[in-house]
XYZ file of C-alpha atoms in Angstrom:
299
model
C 160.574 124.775 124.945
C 158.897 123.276 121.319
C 155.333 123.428 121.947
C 153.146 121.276 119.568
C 151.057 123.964 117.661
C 148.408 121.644 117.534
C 147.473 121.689 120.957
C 146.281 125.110 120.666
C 143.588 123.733 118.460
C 142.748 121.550 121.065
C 143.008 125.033 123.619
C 140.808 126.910 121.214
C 138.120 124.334 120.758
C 137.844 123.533 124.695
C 137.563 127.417 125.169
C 134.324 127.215 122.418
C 132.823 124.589 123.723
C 133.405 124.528 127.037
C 133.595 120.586 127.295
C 136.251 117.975 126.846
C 133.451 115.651 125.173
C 132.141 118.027 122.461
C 135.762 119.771 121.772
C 137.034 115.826 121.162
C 134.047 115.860 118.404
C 134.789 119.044 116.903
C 137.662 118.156 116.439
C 137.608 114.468 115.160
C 139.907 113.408 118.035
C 138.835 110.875 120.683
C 138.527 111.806 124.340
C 141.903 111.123 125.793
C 143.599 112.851 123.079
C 142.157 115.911 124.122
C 142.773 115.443 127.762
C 146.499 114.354 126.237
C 146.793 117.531 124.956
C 145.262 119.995 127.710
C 147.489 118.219 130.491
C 150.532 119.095 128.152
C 149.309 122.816 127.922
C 149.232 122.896 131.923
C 152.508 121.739 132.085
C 153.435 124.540 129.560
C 151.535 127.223 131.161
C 151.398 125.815 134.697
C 148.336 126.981 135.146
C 145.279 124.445 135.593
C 143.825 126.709 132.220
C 139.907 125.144 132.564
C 138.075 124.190 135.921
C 135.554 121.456 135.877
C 132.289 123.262 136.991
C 129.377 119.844 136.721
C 129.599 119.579 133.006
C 131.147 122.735 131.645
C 135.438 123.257 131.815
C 135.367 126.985 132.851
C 138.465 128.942 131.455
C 140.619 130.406 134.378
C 142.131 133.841 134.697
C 145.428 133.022 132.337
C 142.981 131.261 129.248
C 140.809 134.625 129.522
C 143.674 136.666 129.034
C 145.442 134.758 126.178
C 142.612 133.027 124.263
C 142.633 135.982 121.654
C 146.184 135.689 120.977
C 145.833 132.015 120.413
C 142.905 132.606 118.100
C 144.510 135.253 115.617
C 147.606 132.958 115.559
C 145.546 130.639 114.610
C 143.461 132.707 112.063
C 146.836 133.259 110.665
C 148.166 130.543 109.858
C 145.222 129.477 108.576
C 145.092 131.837 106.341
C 148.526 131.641 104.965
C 147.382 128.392 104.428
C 144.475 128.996 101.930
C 146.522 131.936 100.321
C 149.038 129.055 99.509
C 146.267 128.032 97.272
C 144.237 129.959 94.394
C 140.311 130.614 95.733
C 138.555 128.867 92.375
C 134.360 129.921 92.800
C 133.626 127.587 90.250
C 134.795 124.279 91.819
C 135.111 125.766 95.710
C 132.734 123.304 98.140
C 133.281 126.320 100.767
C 130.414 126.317 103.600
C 129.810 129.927 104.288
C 127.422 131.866 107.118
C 126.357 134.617 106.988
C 124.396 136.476 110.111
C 121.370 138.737 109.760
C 118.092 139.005 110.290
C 114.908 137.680 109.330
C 113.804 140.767 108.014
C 116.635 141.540 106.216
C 117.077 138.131 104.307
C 114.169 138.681 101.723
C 115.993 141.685 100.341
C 119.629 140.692 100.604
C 119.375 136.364 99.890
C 118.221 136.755 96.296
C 120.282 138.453 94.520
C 123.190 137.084 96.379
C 122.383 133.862 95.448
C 121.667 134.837 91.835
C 125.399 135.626 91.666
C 126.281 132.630 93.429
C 124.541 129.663 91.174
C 126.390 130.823 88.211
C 129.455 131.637 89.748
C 129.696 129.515 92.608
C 127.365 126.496 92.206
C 128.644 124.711 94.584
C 129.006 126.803 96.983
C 126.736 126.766 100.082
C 125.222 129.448 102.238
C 123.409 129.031 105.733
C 122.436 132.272 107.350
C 121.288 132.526 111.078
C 120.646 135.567 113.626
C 123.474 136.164 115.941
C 123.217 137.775 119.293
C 124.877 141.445 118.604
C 127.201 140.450 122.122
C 128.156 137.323 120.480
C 129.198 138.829 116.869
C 132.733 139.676 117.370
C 133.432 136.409 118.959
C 131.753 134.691 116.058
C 133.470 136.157 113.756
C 136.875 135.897 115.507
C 136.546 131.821 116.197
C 135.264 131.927 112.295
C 131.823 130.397 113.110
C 130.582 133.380 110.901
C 132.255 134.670 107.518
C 130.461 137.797 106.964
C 127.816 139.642 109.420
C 124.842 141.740 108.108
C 123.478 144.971 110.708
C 122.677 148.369 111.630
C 125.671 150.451 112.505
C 127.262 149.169 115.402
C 130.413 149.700 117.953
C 132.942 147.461 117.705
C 136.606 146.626 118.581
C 139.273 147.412 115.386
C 139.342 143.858 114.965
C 136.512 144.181 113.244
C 136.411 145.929 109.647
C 132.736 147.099 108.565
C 131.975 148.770 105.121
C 127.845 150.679 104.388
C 125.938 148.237 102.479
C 123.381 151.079 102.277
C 121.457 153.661 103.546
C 117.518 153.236 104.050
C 114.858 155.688 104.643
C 111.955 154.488 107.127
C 108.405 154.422 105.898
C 104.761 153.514 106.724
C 102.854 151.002 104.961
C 99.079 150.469 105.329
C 96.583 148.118 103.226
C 95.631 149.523 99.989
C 91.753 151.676 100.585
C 92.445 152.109 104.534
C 89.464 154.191 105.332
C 91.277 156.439 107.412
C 93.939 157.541 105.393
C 94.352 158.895 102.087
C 97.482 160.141 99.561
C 98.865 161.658 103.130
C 99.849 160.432 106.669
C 99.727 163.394 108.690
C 102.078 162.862 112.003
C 98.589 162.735 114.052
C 97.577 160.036 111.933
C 100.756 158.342 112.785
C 99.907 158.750 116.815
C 96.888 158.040 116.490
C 96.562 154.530 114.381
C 97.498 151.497 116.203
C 100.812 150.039 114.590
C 102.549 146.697 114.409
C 106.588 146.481 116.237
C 108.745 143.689 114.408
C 111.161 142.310 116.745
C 113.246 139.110 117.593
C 112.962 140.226 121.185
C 110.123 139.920 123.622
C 110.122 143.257 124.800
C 111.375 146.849 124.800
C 110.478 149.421 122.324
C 111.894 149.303 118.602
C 114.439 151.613 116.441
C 111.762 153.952 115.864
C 110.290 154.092 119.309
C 113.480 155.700 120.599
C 113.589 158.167 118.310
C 110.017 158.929 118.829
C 111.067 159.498 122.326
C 113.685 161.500 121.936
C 111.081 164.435 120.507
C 108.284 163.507 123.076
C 106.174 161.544 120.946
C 104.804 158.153 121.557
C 103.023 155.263 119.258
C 100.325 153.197 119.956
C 101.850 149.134 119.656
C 98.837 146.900 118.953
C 101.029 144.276 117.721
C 104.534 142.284 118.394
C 105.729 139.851 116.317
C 108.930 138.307 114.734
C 108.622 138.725 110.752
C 107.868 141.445 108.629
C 106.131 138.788 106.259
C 103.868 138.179 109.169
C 103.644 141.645 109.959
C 102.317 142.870 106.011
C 99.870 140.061 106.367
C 98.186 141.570 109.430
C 98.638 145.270 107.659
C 96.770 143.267 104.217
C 93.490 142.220 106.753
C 93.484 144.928 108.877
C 93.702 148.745 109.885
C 96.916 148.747 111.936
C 100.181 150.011 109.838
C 104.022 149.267 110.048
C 107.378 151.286 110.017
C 109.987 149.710 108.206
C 112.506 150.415 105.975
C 111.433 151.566 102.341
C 113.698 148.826 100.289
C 111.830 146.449 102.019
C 108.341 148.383 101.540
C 108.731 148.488 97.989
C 109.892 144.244 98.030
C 106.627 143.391 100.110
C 104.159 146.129 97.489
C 104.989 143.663 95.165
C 103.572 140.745 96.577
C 101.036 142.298 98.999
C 98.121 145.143 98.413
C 99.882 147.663 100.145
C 100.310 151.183 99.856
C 103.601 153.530 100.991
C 103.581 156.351 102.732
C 106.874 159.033 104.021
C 107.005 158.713 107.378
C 105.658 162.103 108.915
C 108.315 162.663 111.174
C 112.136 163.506 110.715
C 114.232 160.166 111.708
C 117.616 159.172 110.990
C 118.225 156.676 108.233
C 119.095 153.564 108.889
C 122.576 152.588 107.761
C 122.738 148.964 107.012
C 126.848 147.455 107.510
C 128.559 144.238 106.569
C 131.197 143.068 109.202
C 134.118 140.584 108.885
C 137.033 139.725 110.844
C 140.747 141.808 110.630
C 142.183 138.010 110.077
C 140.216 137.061 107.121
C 140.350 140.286 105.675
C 142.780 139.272 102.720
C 141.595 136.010 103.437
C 140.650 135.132 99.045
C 137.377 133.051 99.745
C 136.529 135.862 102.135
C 137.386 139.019 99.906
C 135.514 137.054 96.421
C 132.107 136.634 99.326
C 131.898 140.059 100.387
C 132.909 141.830 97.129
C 129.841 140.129 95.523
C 127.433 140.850 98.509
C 128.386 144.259 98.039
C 128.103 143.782 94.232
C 124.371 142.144 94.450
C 123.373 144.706 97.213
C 123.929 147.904 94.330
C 122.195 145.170 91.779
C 119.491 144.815 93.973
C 118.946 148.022 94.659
């Protein structure tokens, strides 16, 4: 039986947005086209494949179990697609994303998009914080091109490469009155200190390694930006752990003075992810080869 590769599109894009409505819109179609299509792929599968649940079309057993092979078919012949064609950076109107975080995107952004103006000026980048649970399946529907993070597990769909490897440090305004050209580890316990996180609670990086010797900081402060966070260290006596590439980009905007963190923790190894199926994917490849490129430049 000929099946109509286009309705997996149609499969796919219910499956992502889990609504006959919104999948019609992603995909330029009208309404009844899509239901069209998903009645023909029950016939084919005899299986109902989505359950109306209010407003949502929940996938059923069979979609759970086949949605990935429908994807990297997909991916592929996607792919083979673009290959078909040269990847030119100079003319290319590509729409790229990127995830990382906050903190990370004043170090990484600029000299990224140094590259990028002259090479690929019209080119254009959006960059947004993924949930860590989400990231595979981001990258596998291709809602993200590249992903920015610590060192994390994931499937062998997904290919990683170090970006770099950062030492943590402790910054504290410039004349604190209680510390001077050292920061002795009861110094460290003892000053109040400032946590950067995206999430509302639950101890940082450092925290758990603190733990895991038995020792345990004093958190005056939670908030969401480092920028925010050197402010506060600027107007106040509380300090901040973070990693020293980004120490040394703040010390040059705020008075701020670095100091080696006075206890033994491991680095932290910063990774860029992308998919298996765009991996010789040529607007893909030319993206990440000059992220890695500006990373070193930056450096």
């Amino acid at each position: 039986m000929k099946v109509d590769l286009n309705l997996f599109r149609v499969f796919e894009a219910i499956y992502c947005e889990g609504n006959i409505s919104k999948a019609a819109a992603a995909l330029n179609l009208s309404q009844p086209a899509v239901s069209h299509a998903l009645a023909k792929l029950r016939d084919h599968y005899d299986d109902r494949l989505f359950i109306r649940q209010g407003n949502e079309m929940r996938p059923t057993a069979l979609t759970k179990n086949v949605i990935e092979e429908v994807r990297e078919a997909l991916q592929k012949l996607e792919i083979s697609f673009v290959q078909s064609r040269a990847f030119e950076p100079a003319s290319s109107k590509k729409q790229c994303t990127i995830s990382l975080h906050s903190s990370l995107e004043a170090y990484y952004l600029p000299p990224l998009i140094k590259q990028l103006s002259v090479e690929a000026p019209q080119l254009s980048l959006a960059t947004n914080r993924t949930k860590r649970t989400e990231l595979e399946l981001k990258l596998a529907s291709g809602d993200l091109d590249l992903a920015i993070d610590i060192l994390l597990p994931v499937s062998d769909n997904i290919i990683h490469t170090q970006l770099e490897s950062d030492q943590l440090v402790v910054i504290a305004r410039t004349g604190h009155s209680l510390l001077d050209r050292n920061l002795s580890i009861e110094d460290y316990l003892e000053l109040s200190h400032i946590l950067v996180s995206s999430r509302s609670t639950g101890p940082g990086i450092e925290d758990f390694e603190l733990g895991r010797l038995g020792l345990q900081r004093k958190i005056a402060l939670r908030c969401q930006h480092l920028l925010s966070a050197c402010r506060v260290v600027v107007d106040s006596d509380l300090i901040l752990t973070l990693p020293r590439n980004a120490a040394r980009l703040y010390q040059k905007v705020f008075d701020i003075q670095i100091f080696e963190l006075p206890v033994n923790l491991p680095n932290i190894d910063v990774h860029l992810y992308w998919h298996r199926n765009v991996d010789k994917d040529p607007a893909n490849k030319w993206l990440r080869n000059k992220m890695i490129l500006s990373t070193k430049e930056g450096a």
